[in-house]
C-alpha cells in the first residue's frame, strides 16, 4: 500500500461539479492499494499517518502530529500510485489491486485512521472521476510505502 501525504491549509474533492468533501488545515492522503496488500499494511500506514509529526510547534519545528493541531484528514483513492515506470514511457498499473480487493482495503484503511484519530475522516468516491483541489502548506509532501519501510 502506498500513501502520498500532503500537508494542506485546505483540500476538497468535487465530483460532477458538486463539492463532495472538504477539509481545512490537515492532511490530504492519496491511497494506492497493491496486489499483495492486506491488514498488516493498513495497520502500519494508518499508525504512521496518525503519528506523523509534520506540523510546526511553537518554535517552528515540525514536531506535532495532526491530532495535536486539531487538524483534519481527507483520504482519496488513487490507483496510479501503484504505477510501474521502469520500462518505456507508459506507466503500467499491473501492481494495482483490482477493485474487488482494493476498495474494501481502502475503506478499512479509512476506518482505521478514523479510529486512531477519534474523528470522522472525509473521503473521495472510489473509482469516481474526482477533481481534487488543495493548498499545499510548506510545501510538505511525504511518500510512504508499506513494502519499503524507509
Coordinates of C-alpha atoms in Angstrom, one line a residue:
X1 CA 0.0 0.0 0.0
X2 CA 1.3 3.4 -0.9
X3 CA 0.4 6.8 0.5
X4 CA 1.1 10.3 -0.8
X5 CA 0.6 12.6 2.1
X6 CA 0.3 16.4 1.6
X7 CA 0.2 18.9 4.5
X8 CA -2.5 21.3 3.5
X9 CA -4.1 24.5 4.5
X10 CA -7.3 23.2 2.8
X11 CA -8.4 20.5 0.4
X12 CA -11.5 19.4 -1.4
X13 CA -13.0 16.8 -3.7
X14 CA -15.5 17.7 -6.4
X15 CA -17.4 15.2 -8.5
X16 CA -19.5 16.1 -11.5
X17 CA -19.3 19.8 -10.5
X18 CA -20.6 19.1 -6.9
X19 CA -18.5 19.6 -3.8
X20 CA -18.3 16.1 -2.2
X21 CA -15.9 16.7 0.7
X22 CA -13.5 19.3 2.1
X23 CA -11.2 19.9 5.0
X24 CA -9.3 22.8 6.5
X25 CA -5.8 22.5 7.9
X26 CA -4.5 19.0 8.0
X27 CA -3.5 16.1 5.6
X28 CA -4.7 15.2 2.2
X29 CA -3.8 11.5 1.8
X30 CA -3.9 9.7 -1.6
X31 CA -4.0 5.8 -1.2
X32 CA -2.9 3.3 -3.7
X33 CA -3.6 -0.4 -2.9
X34 CA -1.4 -3.0 -4.4
X35 CA -2.0 -6.7 -5.2
X36 CA -0.2 -8.0 -2.1
X37 CA -1.7 -5.6 0.4
X38 CA -3.6 -6.6 3.5
X39 CA -4.4 -5.8 7.1
X40 CA -0.7 -5.5 8.1
X41 CA -0.2 -2.8 5.5
X42 CA -3.3 -0.9 6.8
X43 CA -2.1 -1.1 10.4
X44 CA 1.4 0.0 9.6
X45 CA 0.4 3.0 7.4
X46 CA -2.6 4.1 9.4
X47 CA -0.5 4.1 12.5
X48 CA 2.4 6.0 10.9
X49 CA 0.0 8.5 9.4
X50 CA -1.8 9.3 12.6
X51 CA 1.6 9.9 14.4
X52 CA 3.4 11.7 11.6
X53 CA 5.0 14.8 13.1
X54 CA 5.0 17.2 10.2
X55 CA 3.2 20.3 11.8
X56 CA 5.1 23.1 13.3
X57 CA 5.4 23.6 17.1
X58 CA 5.7 27.0 18.8
X59 CA 9.4 27.2 17.7
X60 CA 8.6 26.4 14.1
X61 CA 9.9 22.9 14.2
X62 CA 8.0 20.1 12.6
X63 CA 7.2 18.3 15.8
X64 CA 3.4 17.9 16.0
X65 CA 1.0 15.4 14.5
X66 CA -2.4 16.1 13.0
X67 CA -4.2 15.3 16.3
X68 CA -2.1 17.8 18.2
X69 CA -3.0 20.6 15.9
X70 CA -6.7 19.5 15.8
X71 CA -6.3 19.0 12.0
X72 CA -8.4 17.1 9.6
X73 CA -7.6 14.3 7.2
X74 CA -9.1 13.7 3.7
X75 CA -8.5 10.3 2.2
X76 CA -8.7 9.8 -1.6
X77 CA -8.2 6.5 -3.5
X78 CA -5.6 6.7 -6.3
X79 CA -4.6 3.5 -8.1
X80 CA -2.0 5.4 -10.1
X81 CA 0.3 5.4 -7.0
X82 CA 1.0 1.8 -7.9
X83 CA 2.4 2.8 -11.3
X84 CA 5.5 1.0 -12.5
X85 CA 7.6 3.2 -14.7
X86 CA 10.8 1.3 -15.1
X87 CA 10.2 0.3 -18.8
X88 CA 9.2 2.6 -21.5
X89 CA 7.2 5.8 -21.1
X90 CA 3.7 4.5 -20.5
X91 CA 3.2 3.5 -16.8
X92 CA 2.0 0.0 -16.1
X93 CA -0.6 -0.5 -13.4
X94 CA -0.3 -4.3 -13.2
X95 CA 0.7 -4.0 -9.5
X96 CA -2.6 -2.1 -8.6
X97 CA -5.1 -4.3 -6.9
X98 CA -8.5 -4.8 -8.7
X99 CA -11.5 -3.0 -7.3
X100 CA -12.8 -6.2 -5.6
X101 CA -9.6 -6.2 -3.5
X102 CA -8.6 -2.5 -3.3
X103 CA -12.0 -0.9 -2.5
X104 CA -12.5 -2.9 0.8
X105 CA -8.9 -2.3 1.8
X106 CA -9.2 1.4 1.1
X107 CA -12.4 1.5 3.2
X108 CA -10.8 -0.4 6.0
X109 CA -7.7 1.9 5.9
X110 CA -10.0 5.0 6.2
X111 CA -12.0 3.4 9.1
X112 CA -8.7 2.6 10.9
X113 CA -7.5 6.2 10.5
X114 CA -10.8 7.3 12.0
X115 CA -10.3 5.0 14.9
X116 CA -6.8 6.3 15.6
X117 CA -7.8 9.9 15.2
X118 CA -11.1 9.6 17.1
X119 CA -12.9 11.6 14.4
X120 CA -14.6 11.2 11.1
X121 CA -12.4 11.2 8.0
X122 CA -13.9 12.6 4.8
X123 CA -13.1 10.8 1.6
X124 CA -13.4 10.9 -2.2
X125 CA -15.5 8.3 -4.0
X126 CA -13.7 5.1 -5.0
X127 CA -13.4 4.9 -8.8
X128 CA -15.0 8.3 -9.5
X129 CA -13.6 11.0 -11.7
X130 CA -12.7 13.4 -9.0
X131 CA -11.3 16.9 -9.1
X132 CA -9.0 17.3 -6.1
X133 CA -8.1 20.9 -5.1
X134 CA -5.6 21.7 -2.4
X135 CA -3.4 24.4 -0.9
X136 CA -0.2 22.7 0.0
X137 CA 1.3 24.0 3.2
X138 CA 5.1 24.3 3.1
X139 CA 5.0 22.6 0.7
X140 CA 5.3 19.4 2.7
X141 CA 4.7 16.1 0.8
X142 CA 5.6 12.7 2.1
X143 CA 5.7 9.3 0.3
X144 CA 5.2 6.1 2.3
X145 CA 5.1 2.5 1.0
X146 CA 4.3 -0.3 3.4
X147 CA 6.5 -2.7 1.4
X148 CA 9.5 -0.3 1.6
X149 CA 9.6 0.9 5.1
X150 CA 12.2 3.7 5.0

